[in-house]
Amino acid sequence: MAAVTPIVVSIGNPLLDITVPAVDGPKYLEKYGLKANDAILAEDKHLPIYQEIVKNPGVSYVAGGAAQNAARGAAYLLPAGSVAYIGSVGDDDLAKTLTAVNEKEGVVSRYQVQAAPAQTGACAVILSNHDRSLVTTLRAAEQFSKDHLAKPEIAATLAGAKLIYIEGYFLTHGIESALEVAKHASATGRTVVLNLSAPFIPQFFKVQLEDLLPHVDILIGNESEAAAYAEAAGLGDASLEQIATTLAGFSKSNASRPRLVIVTQGAESTLVASSSPSASAANLAPTDANPKTYPVPKLAADKIIDTNGAGDMFAGGLLGALANGKSLDVAIETGHKLGQMCVGQNGATLEFPKVQI
Ligand code: 26A
């Protein structure tokens, strides 16, 4: 059998998630002044949280990092070795754990490894009810440098990809690398997918986002991220449909290919806007409403464990289905299925042994 080479390449901040159970969540939210449902970069005042939560006997450790989760999601649907993940880690046990999880789930780790004392990044995941508050310390992840992309094995991996996925979180430090990858991929006809990741990305990194957007074919975000973009872009109280349509129409470097903007809303319907509907299976059809609404199947409340990573697994499902040559409609449905499977599990994880999707 021919060796499998990656067709999906995902880029982001590799993190280990340290999860505090919902029973204990509220006390940490209160103590550190955190919102119940948010994702932030740790400020100095938050840093003691990492020492503190590891003393809680209820904490669990799960592989994280938004784009790494999505990579594992895509790998769920593809032969082992079809997905590669690029990011920067320390030379430590955390990185070994992440590599082992990736390998087990069929993702090829293409890490840039920083010498000690750099440590692999971590994310405190504070659960409460059905919400999750994410507090991230990037550590080695933000030392990612563009020269990693020029290494022969990385350049070859990127050159072989059909789909490139970049998390918005990476724009906090890696815009130069993201631009290099996305410009090249888009100029050579590959599909570039960007996730807004969190409201603070369009809010505080709007310049970087708008620099990258012309090279993006598929933009994914949730309702609060879309609203944060609208706010930052002076779109006032535009509806989600208007925001999605505006983003779809944002300038595009590869004009021969339309842009899709996908807005998820948790348990509510997903919206998809296209800059130019066409007969292509991977686009909205000219006869579809634009934006088009895709209902999300209901999940019984007692099946919900935690929503952490659900958006990443949605993206992973979408990527995996597109890599398999499925239509846009099937890809959105697959995204919903993986997102929902993740909600029924602890953290950004899926069901093993694999279930048929
Ligand atoms: C730069 N920041 C804040 C981050 C992240 C992040 N991944 C990359 N960069 N903050 C949280 N995450 C990851 O998001 C997943 C849930 O969507 C967490 O590691 C978690 O697994």
JSON list of C-alpha atoms in Angstrom, two decimals, residues 17-29 31-32 48-61 124-128:
[
{"chain": "A", "resi": 17, "resn": "ASP", "atom": "CA", "xyz": [-5.55, 21.31, 28.87]},
{"chain": "A", "resi": 18, "resn": "ILE", "atom": "CA", "xyz": [-5.82, 21.11, 32.66]},
{"chain": "A", "resi": 19, "resn": "THR", "atom": "CA", "xyz": [-9.51, 20.75, 33.39]},
{"chain": "A", "resi": 20, "resn": "VAL", "atom": "CA", "xyz": [-11.22, 21.66, 36.66]},
{"chain": "A", "resi": 21, "resn": "PRO", "atom": "CA", "xyz": [-14.56, 19.87, 37.17]},
{"chain": "A", "resi": 22, "resn": "ALA", "atom": "CA", "xyz": [-17.80, 21.89, 37.23]},
{"chain": "A", "resi": 23, "resn": "VAL", "atom": "CA", "xyz": [-18.31, 21.33, 40.97]},
{"chain": "A", "resi": 24, "resn": "ASP", "atom": "CA", "xyz": [-15.16, 23.32, 41.72]},
{"chain": "A", "resi": 25, "resn": "GLY", "atom": "CA", "xyz": [-15.29, 25.72, 38.75]},
{"chain": "A", "resi": 26, "resn": "PRO", "atom": "CA", "xyz": [-17.25, 28.61, 40.28]},
{"chain": "A", "resi": 27, "resn": "LYS", "atom": "CA", "xyz": [-14.76, 29.21, 43.09]},
{"chain": "A", "resi": 28, "resn": "TYR", "atom": "CA", "xyz": [-11.89, 29.69, 40.63]},
{"chain": "A", "resi": 29, "resn": "LEU", "atom": "CA", "xyz": [-14.02, 31.88, 38.35]},
{"chain": "A", "resi": 31, "resn": "LYS", "atom": "CA", "xyz": [-11.22, 34.17, 42.68]},
{"chain": "A", "resi": 32, "resn": "TYR", "atom": "CA", "xyz": [-9.60, 35.03, 39.34]},
{"chain": "A", "resi": 48, "resn": "PRO", "atom": "CA", "xyz": [-0.95, 31.37, 40.03]},
{"chain": "A", "resi": 49, "resn": "ILE", "atom": "CA", "xyz": [-4.00, 29.46, 38.76]},
{"chain": "A", "resi": 50, "resn": "TYR", "atom": "CA", "xyz": [-1.82, 26.78, 37.14]},
{"chain": "A", "resi": 51, "resn": "GLN", "atom": "CA", "xyz": [-0.06, 25.94, 40.43]},
{"chain": "A", "resi": 52, "resn": "GLU", "atom": "CA", "xyz": [-3.33, 26.05, 42.26]},
{"chain": "A", "resi": 53, "resn": "ILE", "atom": "CA", "xyz": [-5.55, 23.84, 40.12]},
{"chain": "A", "resi": 54, "resn": "VAL", "atom": "CA", "xyz": [-3.05, 20.99, 39.84]},
{"chain": "A", "resi": 55, "resn": "LYS", "atom": "CA", "xyz": [-3.48, 20.53, 43.60]},
{"chain": "A", "resi": 56, "resn": "ASN", "atom": "CA", "xyz": [-7.19, 19.86, 43.06]},
{"chain": "A", "resi": 57, "resn": "PRO", "atom": "CA", "xyz": [-7.63, 16.07, 43.05]},
{"chain": "A", "resi": 58, "resn": "GLY", "atom": "CA", "xyz": [-10.46, 16.37, 40.51]},
{"chain": "A", "resi": 59, "resn": "VAL", "atom": "CA", "xyz": [-8.38, 17.88, 37.67]},
{"chain": "A", "resi": 60, "resn": "SER", "atom": "CA", "xyz": [-7.87, 15.95, 34.44]},
{"chain": "A", "resi": 61, "resn": "TYR", "atom": "CA", "xyz": [-5.28, 16.37, 31.70]},
{"chain": "A", "resi": 124, "resn": "ALA", "atom": "CA", "xyz": [-6.66, 26.01, 32.45]},
{"chain": "A", "resi": 125, "resn": "VAL", "atom": "CA", "xyz": [-10.16, 24.85, 31.55]},
{"chain": "A", "resi": 126, "resn": "ILE", "atom": "CA", "xyz": [-12.59, 25.92, 34.27]},
{"chain": "A", "resi": 127, "resn": "LEU", "atom": "CA", "xyz": [-15.93, 24.18, 33.90]},
{"chain": "A", "resi": 128, "resn": "SER", "atom": "CA", "xyz": [-19.20, 25.38, 35.48]}
]
